[in-house]
Structures are given as structure tokens and as C-alpha cells.
PDB file of C-alpha atoms in Angstrom:
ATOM      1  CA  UNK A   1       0.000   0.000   0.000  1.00 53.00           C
ATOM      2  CA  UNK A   2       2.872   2.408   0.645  1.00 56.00           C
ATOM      3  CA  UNK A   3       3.898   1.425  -2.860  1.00 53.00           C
ATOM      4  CA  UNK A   4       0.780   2.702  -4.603  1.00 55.00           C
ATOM      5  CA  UNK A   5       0.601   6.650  -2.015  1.00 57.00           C
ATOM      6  CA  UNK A   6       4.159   7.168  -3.368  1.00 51.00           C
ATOM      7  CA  UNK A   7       2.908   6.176  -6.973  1.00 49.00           C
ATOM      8  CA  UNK A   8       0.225   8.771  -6.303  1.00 52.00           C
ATOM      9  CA  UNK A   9       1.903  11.053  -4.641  1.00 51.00           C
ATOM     10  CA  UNK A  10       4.675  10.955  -7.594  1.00 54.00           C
ATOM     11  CA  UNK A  11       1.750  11.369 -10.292  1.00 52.00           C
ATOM     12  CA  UNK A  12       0.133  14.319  -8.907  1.00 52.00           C
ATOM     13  CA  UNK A  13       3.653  15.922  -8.450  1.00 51.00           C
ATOM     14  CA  UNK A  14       4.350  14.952 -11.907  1.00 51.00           C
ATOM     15  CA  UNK A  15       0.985  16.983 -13.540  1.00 55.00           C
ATOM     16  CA  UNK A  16       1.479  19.743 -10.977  1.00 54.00           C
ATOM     17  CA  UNK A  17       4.583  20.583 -12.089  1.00 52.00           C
ATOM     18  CA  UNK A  18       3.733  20.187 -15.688  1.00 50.00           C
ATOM     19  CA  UNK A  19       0.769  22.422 -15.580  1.00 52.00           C
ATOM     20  CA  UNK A  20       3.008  25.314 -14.122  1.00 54.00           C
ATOM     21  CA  UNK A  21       5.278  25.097 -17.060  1.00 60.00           C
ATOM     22  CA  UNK A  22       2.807  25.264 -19.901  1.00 65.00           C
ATOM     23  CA  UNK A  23       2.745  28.229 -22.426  1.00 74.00           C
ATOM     24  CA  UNK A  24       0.117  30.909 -21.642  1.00 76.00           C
ATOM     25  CA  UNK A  25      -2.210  31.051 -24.781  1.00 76.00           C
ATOM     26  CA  UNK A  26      -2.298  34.439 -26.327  1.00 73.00           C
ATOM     27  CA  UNK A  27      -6.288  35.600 -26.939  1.00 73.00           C
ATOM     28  CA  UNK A  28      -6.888  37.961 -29.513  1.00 75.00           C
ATOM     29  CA  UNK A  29      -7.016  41.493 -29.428  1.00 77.00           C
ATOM     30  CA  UNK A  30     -10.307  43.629 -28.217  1.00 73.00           C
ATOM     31  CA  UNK A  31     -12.139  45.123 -31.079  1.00 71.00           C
ATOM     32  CA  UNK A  32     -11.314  49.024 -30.575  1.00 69.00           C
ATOM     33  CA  UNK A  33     -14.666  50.641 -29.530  1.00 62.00           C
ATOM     34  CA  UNK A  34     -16.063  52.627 -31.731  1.00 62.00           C
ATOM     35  CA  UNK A  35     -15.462  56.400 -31.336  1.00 60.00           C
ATOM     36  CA  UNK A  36     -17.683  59.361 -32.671  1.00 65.00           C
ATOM     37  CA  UNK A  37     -16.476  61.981 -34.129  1.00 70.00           C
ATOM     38  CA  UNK A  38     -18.178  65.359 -33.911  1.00 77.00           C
ATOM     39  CA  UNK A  39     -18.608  66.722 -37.758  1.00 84.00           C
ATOM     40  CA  UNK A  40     -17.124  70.109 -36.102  1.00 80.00           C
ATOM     41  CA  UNK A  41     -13.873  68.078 -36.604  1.00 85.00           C
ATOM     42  CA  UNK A  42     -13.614  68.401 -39.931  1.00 89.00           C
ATOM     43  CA  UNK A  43     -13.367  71.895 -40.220  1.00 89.00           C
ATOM     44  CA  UNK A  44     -14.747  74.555 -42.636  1.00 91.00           C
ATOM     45  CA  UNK A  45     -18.707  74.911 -42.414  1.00 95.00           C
ATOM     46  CA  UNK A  46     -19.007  71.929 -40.445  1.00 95.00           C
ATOM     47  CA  UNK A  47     -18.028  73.285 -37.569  1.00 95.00           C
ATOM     48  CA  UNK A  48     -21.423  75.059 -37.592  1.00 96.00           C
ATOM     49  CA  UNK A  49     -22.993  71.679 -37.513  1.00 96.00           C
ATOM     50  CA  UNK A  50     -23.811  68.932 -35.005  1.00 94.00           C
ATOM     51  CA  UNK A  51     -24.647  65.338 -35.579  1.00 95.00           C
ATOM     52  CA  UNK A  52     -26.624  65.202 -32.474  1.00 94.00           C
ATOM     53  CA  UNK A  53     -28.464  68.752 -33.121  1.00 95.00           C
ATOM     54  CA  UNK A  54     -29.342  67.627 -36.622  1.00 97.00           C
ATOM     55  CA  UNK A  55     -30.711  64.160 -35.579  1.00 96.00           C
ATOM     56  CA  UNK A  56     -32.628  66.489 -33.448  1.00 96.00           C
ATOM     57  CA  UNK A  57     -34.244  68.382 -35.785  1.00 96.00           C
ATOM     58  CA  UNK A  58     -35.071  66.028 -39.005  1.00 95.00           C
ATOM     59  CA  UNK A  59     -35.169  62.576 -37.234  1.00 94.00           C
ATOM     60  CA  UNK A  60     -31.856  61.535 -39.342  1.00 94.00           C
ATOM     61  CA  UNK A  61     -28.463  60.135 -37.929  1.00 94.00           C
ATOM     62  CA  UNK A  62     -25.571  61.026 -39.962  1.00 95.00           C
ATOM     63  CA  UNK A  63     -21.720  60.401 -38.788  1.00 93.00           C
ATOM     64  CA  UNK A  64     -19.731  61.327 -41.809  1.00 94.00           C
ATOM     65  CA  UNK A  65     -18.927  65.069 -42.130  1.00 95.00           C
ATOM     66  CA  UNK A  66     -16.571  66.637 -45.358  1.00 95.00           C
ATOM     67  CA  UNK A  67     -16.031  70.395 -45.655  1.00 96.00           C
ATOM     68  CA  UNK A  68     -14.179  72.296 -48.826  1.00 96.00           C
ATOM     69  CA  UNK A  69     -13.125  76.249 -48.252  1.00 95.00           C
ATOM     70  CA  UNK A  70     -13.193  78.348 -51.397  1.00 95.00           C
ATOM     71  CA  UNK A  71     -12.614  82.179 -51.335  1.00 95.00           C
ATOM     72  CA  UNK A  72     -15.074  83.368 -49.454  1.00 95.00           C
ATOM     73  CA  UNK A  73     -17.499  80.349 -49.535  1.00 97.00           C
ATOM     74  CA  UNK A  74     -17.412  77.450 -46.739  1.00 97.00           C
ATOM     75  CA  UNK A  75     -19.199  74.271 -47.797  1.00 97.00           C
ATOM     76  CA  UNK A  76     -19.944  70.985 -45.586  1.00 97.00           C
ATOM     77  CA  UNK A  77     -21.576  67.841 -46.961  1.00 97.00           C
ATOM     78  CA  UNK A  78     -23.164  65.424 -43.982  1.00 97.00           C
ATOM     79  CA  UNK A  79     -24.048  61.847 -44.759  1.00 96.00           C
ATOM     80  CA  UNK A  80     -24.803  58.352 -43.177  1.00 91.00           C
ATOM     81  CA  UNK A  81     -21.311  56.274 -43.071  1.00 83.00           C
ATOM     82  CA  UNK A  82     -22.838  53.591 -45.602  1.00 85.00           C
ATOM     83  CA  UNK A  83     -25.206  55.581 -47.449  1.00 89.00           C
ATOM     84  CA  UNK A  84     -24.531  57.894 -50.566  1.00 90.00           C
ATOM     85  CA  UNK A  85     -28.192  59.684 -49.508  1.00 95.00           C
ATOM     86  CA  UNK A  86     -29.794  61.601 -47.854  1.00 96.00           C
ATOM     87  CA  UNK A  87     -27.003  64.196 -47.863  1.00 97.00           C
ATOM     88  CA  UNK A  88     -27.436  67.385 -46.376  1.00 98.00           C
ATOM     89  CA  UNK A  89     -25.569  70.535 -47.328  1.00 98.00           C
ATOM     90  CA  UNK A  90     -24.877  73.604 -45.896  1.00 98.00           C
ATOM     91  CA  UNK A  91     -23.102  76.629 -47.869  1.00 98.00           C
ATOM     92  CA  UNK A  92     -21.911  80.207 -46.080  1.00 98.00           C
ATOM     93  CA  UNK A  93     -20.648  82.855 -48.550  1.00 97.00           C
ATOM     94  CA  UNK A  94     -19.947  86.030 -47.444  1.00 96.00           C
ATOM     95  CA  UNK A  95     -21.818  88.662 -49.401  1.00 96.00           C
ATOM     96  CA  UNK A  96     -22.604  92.332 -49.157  1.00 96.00           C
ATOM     97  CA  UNK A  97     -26.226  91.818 -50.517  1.00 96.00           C
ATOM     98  CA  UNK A  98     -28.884  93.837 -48.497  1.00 96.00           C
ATOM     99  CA  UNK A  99     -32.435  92.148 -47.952  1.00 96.00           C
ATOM    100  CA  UNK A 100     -33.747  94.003 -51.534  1.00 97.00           C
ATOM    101  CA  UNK A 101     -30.736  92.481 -53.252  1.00 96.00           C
ATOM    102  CA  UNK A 102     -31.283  88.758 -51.873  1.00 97.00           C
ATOM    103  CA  UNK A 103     -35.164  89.176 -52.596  1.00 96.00           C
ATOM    104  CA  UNK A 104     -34.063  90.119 -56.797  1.00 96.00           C
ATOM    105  CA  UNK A 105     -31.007  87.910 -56.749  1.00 96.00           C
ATOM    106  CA  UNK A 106     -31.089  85.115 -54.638  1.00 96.00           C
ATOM    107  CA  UNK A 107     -35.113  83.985 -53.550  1.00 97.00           C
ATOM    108  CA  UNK A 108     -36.328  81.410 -56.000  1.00 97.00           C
ATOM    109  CA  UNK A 109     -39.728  81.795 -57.201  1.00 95.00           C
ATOM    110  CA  UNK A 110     -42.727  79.897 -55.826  1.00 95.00           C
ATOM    111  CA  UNK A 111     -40.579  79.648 -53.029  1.00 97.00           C
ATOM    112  CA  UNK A 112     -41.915  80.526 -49.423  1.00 97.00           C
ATOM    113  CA  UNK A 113     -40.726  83.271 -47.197  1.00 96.00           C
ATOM    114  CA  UNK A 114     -39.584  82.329 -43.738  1.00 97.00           C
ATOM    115  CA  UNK A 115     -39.318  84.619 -40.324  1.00 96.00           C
ATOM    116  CA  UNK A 116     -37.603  84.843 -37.659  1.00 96.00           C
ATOM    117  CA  UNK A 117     -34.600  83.603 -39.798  1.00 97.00           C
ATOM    118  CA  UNK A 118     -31.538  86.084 -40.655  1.00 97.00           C
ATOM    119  CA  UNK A 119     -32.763  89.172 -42.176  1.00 97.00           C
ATOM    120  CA  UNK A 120     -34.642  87.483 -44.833  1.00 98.00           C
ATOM    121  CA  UNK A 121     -34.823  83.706 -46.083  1.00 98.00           C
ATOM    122  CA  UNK A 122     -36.772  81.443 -48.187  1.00 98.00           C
ATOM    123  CA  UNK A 123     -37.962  77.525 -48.135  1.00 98.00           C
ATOM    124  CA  UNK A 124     -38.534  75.554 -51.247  1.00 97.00           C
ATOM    125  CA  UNK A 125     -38.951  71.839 -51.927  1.00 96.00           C
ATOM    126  CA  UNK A 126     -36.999  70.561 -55.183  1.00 96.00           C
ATOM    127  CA  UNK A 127     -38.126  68.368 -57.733  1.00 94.00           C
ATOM    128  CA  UNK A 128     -36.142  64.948 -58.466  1.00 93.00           C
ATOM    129  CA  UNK A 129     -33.067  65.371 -60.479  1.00 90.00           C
ATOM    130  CA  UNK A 130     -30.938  62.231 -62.012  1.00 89.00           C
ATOM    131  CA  UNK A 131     -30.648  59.448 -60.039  1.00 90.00           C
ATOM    132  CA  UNK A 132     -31.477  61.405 -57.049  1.00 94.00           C
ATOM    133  CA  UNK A 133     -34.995  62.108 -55.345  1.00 95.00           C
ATOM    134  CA  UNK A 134     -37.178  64.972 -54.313  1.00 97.00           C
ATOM    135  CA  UNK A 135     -34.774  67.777 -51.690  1.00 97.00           C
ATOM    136  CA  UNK A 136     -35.403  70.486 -49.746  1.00 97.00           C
ATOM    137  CA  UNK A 137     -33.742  73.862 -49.616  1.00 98.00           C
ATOM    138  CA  UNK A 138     -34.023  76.902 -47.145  1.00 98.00           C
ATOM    139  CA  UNK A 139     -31.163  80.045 -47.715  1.00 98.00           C
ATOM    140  CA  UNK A 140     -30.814  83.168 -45.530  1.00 98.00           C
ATOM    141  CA  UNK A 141     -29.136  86.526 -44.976  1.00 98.00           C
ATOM    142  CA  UNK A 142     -27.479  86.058 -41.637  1.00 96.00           C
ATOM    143  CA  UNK A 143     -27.361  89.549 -39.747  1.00 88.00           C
ATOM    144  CA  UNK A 144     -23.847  89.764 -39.943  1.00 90.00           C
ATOM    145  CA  UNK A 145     -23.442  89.589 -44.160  1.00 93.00           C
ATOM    146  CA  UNK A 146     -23.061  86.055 -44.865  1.00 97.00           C
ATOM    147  CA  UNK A 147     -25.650  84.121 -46.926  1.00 98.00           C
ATOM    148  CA  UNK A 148     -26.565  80.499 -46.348  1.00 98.00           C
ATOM    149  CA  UNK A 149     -28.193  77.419 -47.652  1.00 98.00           C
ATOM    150  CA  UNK A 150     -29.081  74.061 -46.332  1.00 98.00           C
ATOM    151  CA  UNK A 151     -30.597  71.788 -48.938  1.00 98.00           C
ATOM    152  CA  UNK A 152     -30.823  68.307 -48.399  1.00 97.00           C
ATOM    153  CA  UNK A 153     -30.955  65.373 -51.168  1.00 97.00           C
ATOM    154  CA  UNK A 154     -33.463  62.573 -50.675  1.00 96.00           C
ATOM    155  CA  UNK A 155     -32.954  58.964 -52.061  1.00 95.00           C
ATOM    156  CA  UNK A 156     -34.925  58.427 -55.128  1.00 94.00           C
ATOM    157  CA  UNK A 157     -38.225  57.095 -54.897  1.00 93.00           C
ATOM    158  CA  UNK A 158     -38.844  59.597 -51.847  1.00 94.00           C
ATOM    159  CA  UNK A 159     -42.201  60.574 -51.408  1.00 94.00           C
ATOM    160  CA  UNK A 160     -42.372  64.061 -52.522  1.00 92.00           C
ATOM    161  CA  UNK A 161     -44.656  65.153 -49.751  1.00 93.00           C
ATOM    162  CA  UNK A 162     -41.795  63.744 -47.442  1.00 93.00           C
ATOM    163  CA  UNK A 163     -39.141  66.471 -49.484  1.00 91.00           C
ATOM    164  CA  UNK A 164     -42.259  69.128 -48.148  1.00 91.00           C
ATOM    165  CA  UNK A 165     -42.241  68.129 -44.841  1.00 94.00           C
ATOM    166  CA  UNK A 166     -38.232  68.444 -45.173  1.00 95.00           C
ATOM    167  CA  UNK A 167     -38.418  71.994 -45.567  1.00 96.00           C
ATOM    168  CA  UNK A 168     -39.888  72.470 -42.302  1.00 96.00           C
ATOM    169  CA  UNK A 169     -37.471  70.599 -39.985  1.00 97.00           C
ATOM    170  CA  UNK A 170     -34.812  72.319 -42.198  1.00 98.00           C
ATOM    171  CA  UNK A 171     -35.684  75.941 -41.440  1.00 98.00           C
ATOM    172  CA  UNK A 172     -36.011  75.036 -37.439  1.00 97.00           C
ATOM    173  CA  UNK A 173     -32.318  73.411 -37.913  1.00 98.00           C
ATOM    174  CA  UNK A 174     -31.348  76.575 -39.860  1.00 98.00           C
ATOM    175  CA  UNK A 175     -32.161  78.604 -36.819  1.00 97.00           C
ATOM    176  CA  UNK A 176     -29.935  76.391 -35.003  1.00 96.00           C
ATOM    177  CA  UNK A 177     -26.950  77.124 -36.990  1.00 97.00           C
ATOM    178  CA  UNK A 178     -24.687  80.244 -35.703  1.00 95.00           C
ATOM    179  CA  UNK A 179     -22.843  81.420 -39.120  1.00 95.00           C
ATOM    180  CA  UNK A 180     -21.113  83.855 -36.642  1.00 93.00           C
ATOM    181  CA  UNK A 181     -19.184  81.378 -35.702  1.00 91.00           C
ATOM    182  CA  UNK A 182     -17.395  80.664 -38.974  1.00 89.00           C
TER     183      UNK A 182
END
């Protein structure tokens, strides 16, 4: 019997000491978490825009934000990462325009007057173009001589009541926007 404890004994010994010596295995990195970027990061007009504040005001998430400077003019483009639309666009130019000069040169006909926005602006809804569905557009004179647009670009095969509606949520996101700080 004092065979067969030492046997034992010498076995469990034996895997004890193998288990300490075997090589750790090596699990595979954590996915990086996913980090969002503010559209104010890329610079230009977007810095006068806000995923969050637009999501706010039209019910649509976008996280991709592109802006282009040229001259005078400041242009960012907003979209959904995997999505070509809707896009949304907003344009600041500065300008030396008065309210009389916007109402000849810039207001589209049929469109529709807005208050309590700049000096003076306007809301349309556009008709389908290309490949492209129905958009909205609303453009202002800000108070302190820059103009400004917003238009967004539905998918095609958007309702064009939806592109009416559109103008709406556009002009309360427009009032959100500070050109000032451009």
C-alpha cells in the first residue's frame, strides 16, 4: 500500500509541475470601440454643424462630415457612413447683398418666405433630379453679411410630400446654426 501513495503522490507531483510550465495562450485582441467623431472636426462649415443637433431636428443620424473652403465660400456635406443619400448641405458665402438684393437675386420663385430667420430667407422643396430624389432647400441673410443654404438630397423614390415636410425641420435646424461662428 505504501507502494501505490508514493505512486500517487509521484503522479500528482508529476501533472502539478507540468501544468506550471505550460505556455500561456495568447487571446486575440479587443475590437477598438467605436469612437464618434463630432462633424465640427472636420473643419470649414461643419463646424457650424452637429450630428446630435441635426438628428434632433429632421429625425436623421448622420456620422460622416466633409467640408471644402473656397474664397469666401465654406461648404460641408453630412451623410450616413454607408449611405450615398440623404445628404445634407450647408453653404456660407460672405456677401454684401442687403435684404432688396437677396429678394431680386437670390429667392427662387414659388418659393416661401420664412421669419424669424436672418434678415430674410426662403424655403422651397426641389423636384427629383438624375438618379437622385425629391430635396429640400431653405437660404438666408445672416445679420452679420453672410448668406446660407441648407438643402438636403433625398434617395430616389422619396415621397415628394416627405421632401415638403423636409423643408420644415430644415428651417427650425437653420435657426440652429450660428454662421457667426465661422
Amino acid at each position: 500500500m505504501g507502494a501505490r501513495t508514493w505512486l500517487a503522490a509521484s503522479a500528482v507531483l508529476l501533472t502539478a509541475g507540468c501544468a506550471a510550465e505550460a505556455t500561456p495562450v495568447a487571446l486575440p485582441p479587443a475590437a477598438p470601440a467605436p469612437v464618434e467623431v463630432a462633424a465640427a472636426s472636420s473643419g470649414g462649415a461643419c463646424r457650424l454643424l452637429d450630428f446630435g443637433v441635426i438628428a434632433k431636428h429632421t429625425g436623421v443620424r448622420f456620422d460622416v462630415a466633409a467640408a471644402v473652403e473656397q474664397g469666401d465660400t465654406h461648404v460641408c456635406v453630412v451623410r450616413a457612413e454607408r449611405k450615398l443619400l440623404p445628404e445634407l448641405t450647408l453653404t456660407v458665402t460672405e456677401t454684401s447683398i442687403d435684404t432688396s438684393g437677396f429678394t431680386q437675386d437670390v429667392l427662387p420663385r414659388g418659393a416661401t418666405k420664412v421669419s424669424k430667420l436672418g434678415k430674410i430667407a426662403y424655403r422651397q422643396k426641389l423636384p427629383k433630379s438624375g438618379k437622385t430624389g425629391p430635396g429640400a432647400e431653405v437660404g438666408w441673410l445672416a445679420t452679420e453679411g453672410r448668406l446660407a443654404t441648407l438643402r438636403w438630397t433625398c434617395p430616389a423614390g422619396t415621397d415628394p410630400a416627405e421632401a415638403e415636410q423636409l423643408t420644415g425641420k430644415l428651417v427650425n435646424l437653420a435657426k440652429a446654426v450660428d454662421t457667426r461662428r465661422l
